PDB file of C-alpha atoms in Angstrom:
ATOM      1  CA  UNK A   1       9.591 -19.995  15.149  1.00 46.00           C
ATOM      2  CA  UNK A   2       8.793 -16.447  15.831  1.00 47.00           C
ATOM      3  CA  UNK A   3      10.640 -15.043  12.641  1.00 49.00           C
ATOM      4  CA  UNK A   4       8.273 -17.361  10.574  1.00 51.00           C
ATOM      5  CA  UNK A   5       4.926 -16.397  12.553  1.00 59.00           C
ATOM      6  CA  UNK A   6       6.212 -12.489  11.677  1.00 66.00           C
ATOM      7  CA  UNK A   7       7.107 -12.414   8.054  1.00 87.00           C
ATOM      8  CA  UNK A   8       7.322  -9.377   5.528  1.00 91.00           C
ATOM      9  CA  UNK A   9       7.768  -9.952   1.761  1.00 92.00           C
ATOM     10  CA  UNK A  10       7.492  -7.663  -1.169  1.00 92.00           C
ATOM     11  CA  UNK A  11       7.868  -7.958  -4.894  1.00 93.00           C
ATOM     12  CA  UNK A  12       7.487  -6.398  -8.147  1.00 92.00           C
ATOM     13  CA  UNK A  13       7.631  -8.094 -11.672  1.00 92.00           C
ATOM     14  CA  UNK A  14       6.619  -5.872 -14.565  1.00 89.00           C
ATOM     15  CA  UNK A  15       3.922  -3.546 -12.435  1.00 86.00           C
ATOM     16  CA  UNK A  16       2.358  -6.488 -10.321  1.00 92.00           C
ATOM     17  CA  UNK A  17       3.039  -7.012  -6.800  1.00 93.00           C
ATOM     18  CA  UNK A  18       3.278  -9.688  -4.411  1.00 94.00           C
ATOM     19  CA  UNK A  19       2.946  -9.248  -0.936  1.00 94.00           C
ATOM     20  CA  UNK A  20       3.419 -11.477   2.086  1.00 94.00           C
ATOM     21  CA  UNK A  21       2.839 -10.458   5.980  1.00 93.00           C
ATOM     22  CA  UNK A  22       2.052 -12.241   8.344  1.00 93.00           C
ATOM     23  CA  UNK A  23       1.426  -9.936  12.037  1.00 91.00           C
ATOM     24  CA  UNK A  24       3.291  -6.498  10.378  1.00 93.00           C
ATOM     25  CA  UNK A  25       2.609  -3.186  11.007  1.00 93.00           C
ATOM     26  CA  UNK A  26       0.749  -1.482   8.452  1.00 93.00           C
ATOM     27  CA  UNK A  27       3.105   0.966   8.025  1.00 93.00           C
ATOM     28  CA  UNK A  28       6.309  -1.356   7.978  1.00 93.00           C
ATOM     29  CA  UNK A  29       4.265  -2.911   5.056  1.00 94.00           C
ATOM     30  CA  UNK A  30       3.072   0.559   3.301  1.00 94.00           C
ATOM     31  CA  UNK A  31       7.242   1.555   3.326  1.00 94.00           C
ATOM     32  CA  UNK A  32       8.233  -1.738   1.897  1.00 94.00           C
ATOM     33  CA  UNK A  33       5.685  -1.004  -1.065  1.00 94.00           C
ATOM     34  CA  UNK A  34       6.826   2.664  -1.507  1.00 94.00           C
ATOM     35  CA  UNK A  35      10.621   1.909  -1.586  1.00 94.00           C
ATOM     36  CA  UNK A  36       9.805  -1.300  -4.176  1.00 93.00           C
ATOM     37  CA  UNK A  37       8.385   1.815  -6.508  1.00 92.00           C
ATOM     38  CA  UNK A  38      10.715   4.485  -5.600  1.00 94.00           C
ATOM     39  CA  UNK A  39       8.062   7.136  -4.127  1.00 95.00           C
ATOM     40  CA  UNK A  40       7.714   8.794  -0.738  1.00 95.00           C
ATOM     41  CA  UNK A  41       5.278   7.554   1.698  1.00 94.00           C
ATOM     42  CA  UNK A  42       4.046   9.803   4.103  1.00 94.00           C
ATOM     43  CA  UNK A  43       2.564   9.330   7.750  1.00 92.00           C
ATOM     44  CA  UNK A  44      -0.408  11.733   8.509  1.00 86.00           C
ATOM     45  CA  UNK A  45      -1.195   9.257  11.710  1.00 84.00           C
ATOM     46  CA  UNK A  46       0.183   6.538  13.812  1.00 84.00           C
ATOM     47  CA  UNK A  47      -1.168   3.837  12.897  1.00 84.00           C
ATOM     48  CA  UNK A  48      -1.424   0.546  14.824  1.00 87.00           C
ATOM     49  CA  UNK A  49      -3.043  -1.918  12.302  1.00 90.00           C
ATOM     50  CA  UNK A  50      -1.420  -5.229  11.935  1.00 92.00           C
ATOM     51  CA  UNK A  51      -1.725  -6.762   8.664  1.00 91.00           C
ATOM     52  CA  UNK A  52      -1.712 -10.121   7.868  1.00 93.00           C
ATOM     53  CA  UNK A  53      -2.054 -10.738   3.624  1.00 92.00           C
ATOM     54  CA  UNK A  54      -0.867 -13.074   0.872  1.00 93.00           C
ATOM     55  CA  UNK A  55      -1.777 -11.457  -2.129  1.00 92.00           C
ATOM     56  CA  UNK A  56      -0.081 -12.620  -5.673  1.00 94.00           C
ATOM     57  CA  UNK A  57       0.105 -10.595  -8.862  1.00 94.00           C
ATOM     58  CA  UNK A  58      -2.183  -7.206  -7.936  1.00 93.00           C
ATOM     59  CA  UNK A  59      -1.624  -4.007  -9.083  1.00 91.00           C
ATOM     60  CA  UNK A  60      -0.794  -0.899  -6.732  1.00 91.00           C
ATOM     61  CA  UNK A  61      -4.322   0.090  -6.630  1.00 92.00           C
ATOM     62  CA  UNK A  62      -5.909  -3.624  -5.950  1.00 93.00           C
ATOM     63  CA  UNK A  63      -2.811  -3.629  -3.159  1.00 93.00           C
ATOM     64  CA  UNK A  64      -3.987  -0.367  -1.638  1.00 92.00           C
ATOM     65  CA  UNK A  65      -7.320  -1.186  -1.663  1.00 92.00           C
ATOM     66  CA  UNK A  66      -6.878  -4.203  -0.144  1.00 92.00           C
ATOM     67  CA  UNK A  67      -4.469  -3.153   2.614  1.00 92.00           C
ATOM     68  CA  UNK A  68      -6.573  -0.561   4.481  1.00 90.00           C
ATOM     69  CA  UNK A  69      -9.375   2.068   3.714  1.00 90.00           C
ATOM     70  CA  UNK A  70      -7.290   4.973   5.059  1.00 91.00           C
ATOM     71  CA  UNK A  71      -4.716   4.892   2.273  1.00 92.00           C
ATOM     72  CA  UNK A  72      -3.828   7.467   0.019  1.00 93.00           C
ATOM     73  CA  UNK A  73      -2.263   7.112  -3.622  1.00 94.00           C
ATOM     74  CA  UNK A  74      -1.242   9.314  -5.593  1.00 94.00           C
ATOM     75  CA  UNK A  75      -0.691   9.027  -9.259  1.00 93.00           C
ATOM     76  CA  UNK A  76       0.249  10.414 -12.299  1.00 93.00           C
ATOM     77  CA  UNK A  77      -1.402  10.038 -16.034  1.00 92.00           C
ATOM     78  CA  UNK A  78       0.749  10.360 -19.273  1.00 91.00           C
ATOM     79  CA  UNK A  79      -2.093  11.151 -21.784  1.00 92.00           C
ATOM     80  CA  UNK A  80      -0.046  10.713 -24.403  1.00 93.00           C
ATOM     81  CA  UNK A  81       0.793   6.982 -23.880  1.00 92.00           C
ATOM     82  CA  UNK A  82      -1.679   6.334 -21.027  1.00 88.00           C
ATOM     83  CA  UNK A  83       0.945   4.992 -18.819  1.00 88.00           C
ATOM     84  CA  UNK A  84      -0.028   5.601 -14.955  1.00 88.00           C
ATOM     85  CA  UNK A  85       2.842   6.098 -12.679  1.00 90.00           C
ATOM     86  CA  UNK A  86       2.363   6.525  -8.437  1.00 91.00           C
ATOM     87  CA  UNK A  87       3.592   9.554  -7.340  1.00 93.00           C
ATOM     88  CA  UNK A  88       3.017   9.358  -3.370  1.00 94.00           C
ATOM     89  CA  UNK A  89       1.456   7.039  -1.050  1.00 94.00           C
ATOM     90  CA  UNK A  90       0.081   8.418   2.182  1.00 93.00           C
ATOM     91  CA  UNK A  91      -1.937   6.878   5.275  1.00 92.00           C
ATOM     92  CA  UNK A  92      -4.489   8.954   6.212  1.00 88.00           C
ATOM     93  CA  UNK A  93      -6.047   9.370   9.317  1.00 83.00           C
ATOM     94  CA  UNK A  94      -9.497   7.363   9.502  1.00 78.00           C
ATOM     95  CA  UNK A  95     -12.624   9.253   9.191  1.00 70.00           C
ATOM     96  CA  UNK A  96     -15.312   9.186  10.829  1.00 62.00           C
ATOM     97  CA  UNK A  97     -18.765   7.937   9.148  1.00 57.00           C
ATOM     98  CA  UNK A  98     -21.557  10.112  10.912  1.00 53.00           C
ATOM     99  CA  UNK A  99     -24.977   9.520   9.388  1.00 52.00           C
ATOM    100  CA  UNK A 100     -27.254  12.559   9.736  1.00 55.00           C
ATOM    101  CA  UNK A 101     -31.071  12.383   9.470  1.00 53.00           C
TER     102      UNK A 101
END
């Protein structure tokens, strides 16, 4: 019962992702994505979010976006064919909003 409670599925078909996890570690699920693509992911913090998402057919930036505000991706441009390929994803450590009057 626990291995279904904790789940952690990844999958990409033709630049779209699906992601399952249920109770993961943010960065269990952020190394899952960057291996799927082939790219390093990089640790600037310990991080101990738990995520818990079901999210079908979303791009790498609706993913990242999604995940957590304190993610980093990197990508690349081809001009000539406008194809965008990820280069590096990183999580970032979380700044801190001060509001100054």
């Amino acid at each position: 019962k626990d291995e279904q409670e904790s789940s952690l599925s990844v999958k990409l078909e033709r630049n779209q992702f699906s992601v399952l996890a249920k109770k993961q570690p943010l960065t269990a699920v952020l190394y899952e994505i960057a291996s799927k693509v082939d790219i390093p992911f990089e640790m600037k913090y310990d991080s101990s979010e738990i995520v818990n998402i079901d999210l079908k057919n979303a791009t790498m930036e609706q993913l990242v976006r999604t995940l957590s505000p304190n993610i980093r991706l990197y990508q690349r441009t081809d001009l000539q064919t406008y194809e965008t390929r990820p280069l590096r994803l990183v999580l970032a450590q979380p700044t801190s909003q001060t509001i100054k009057m």
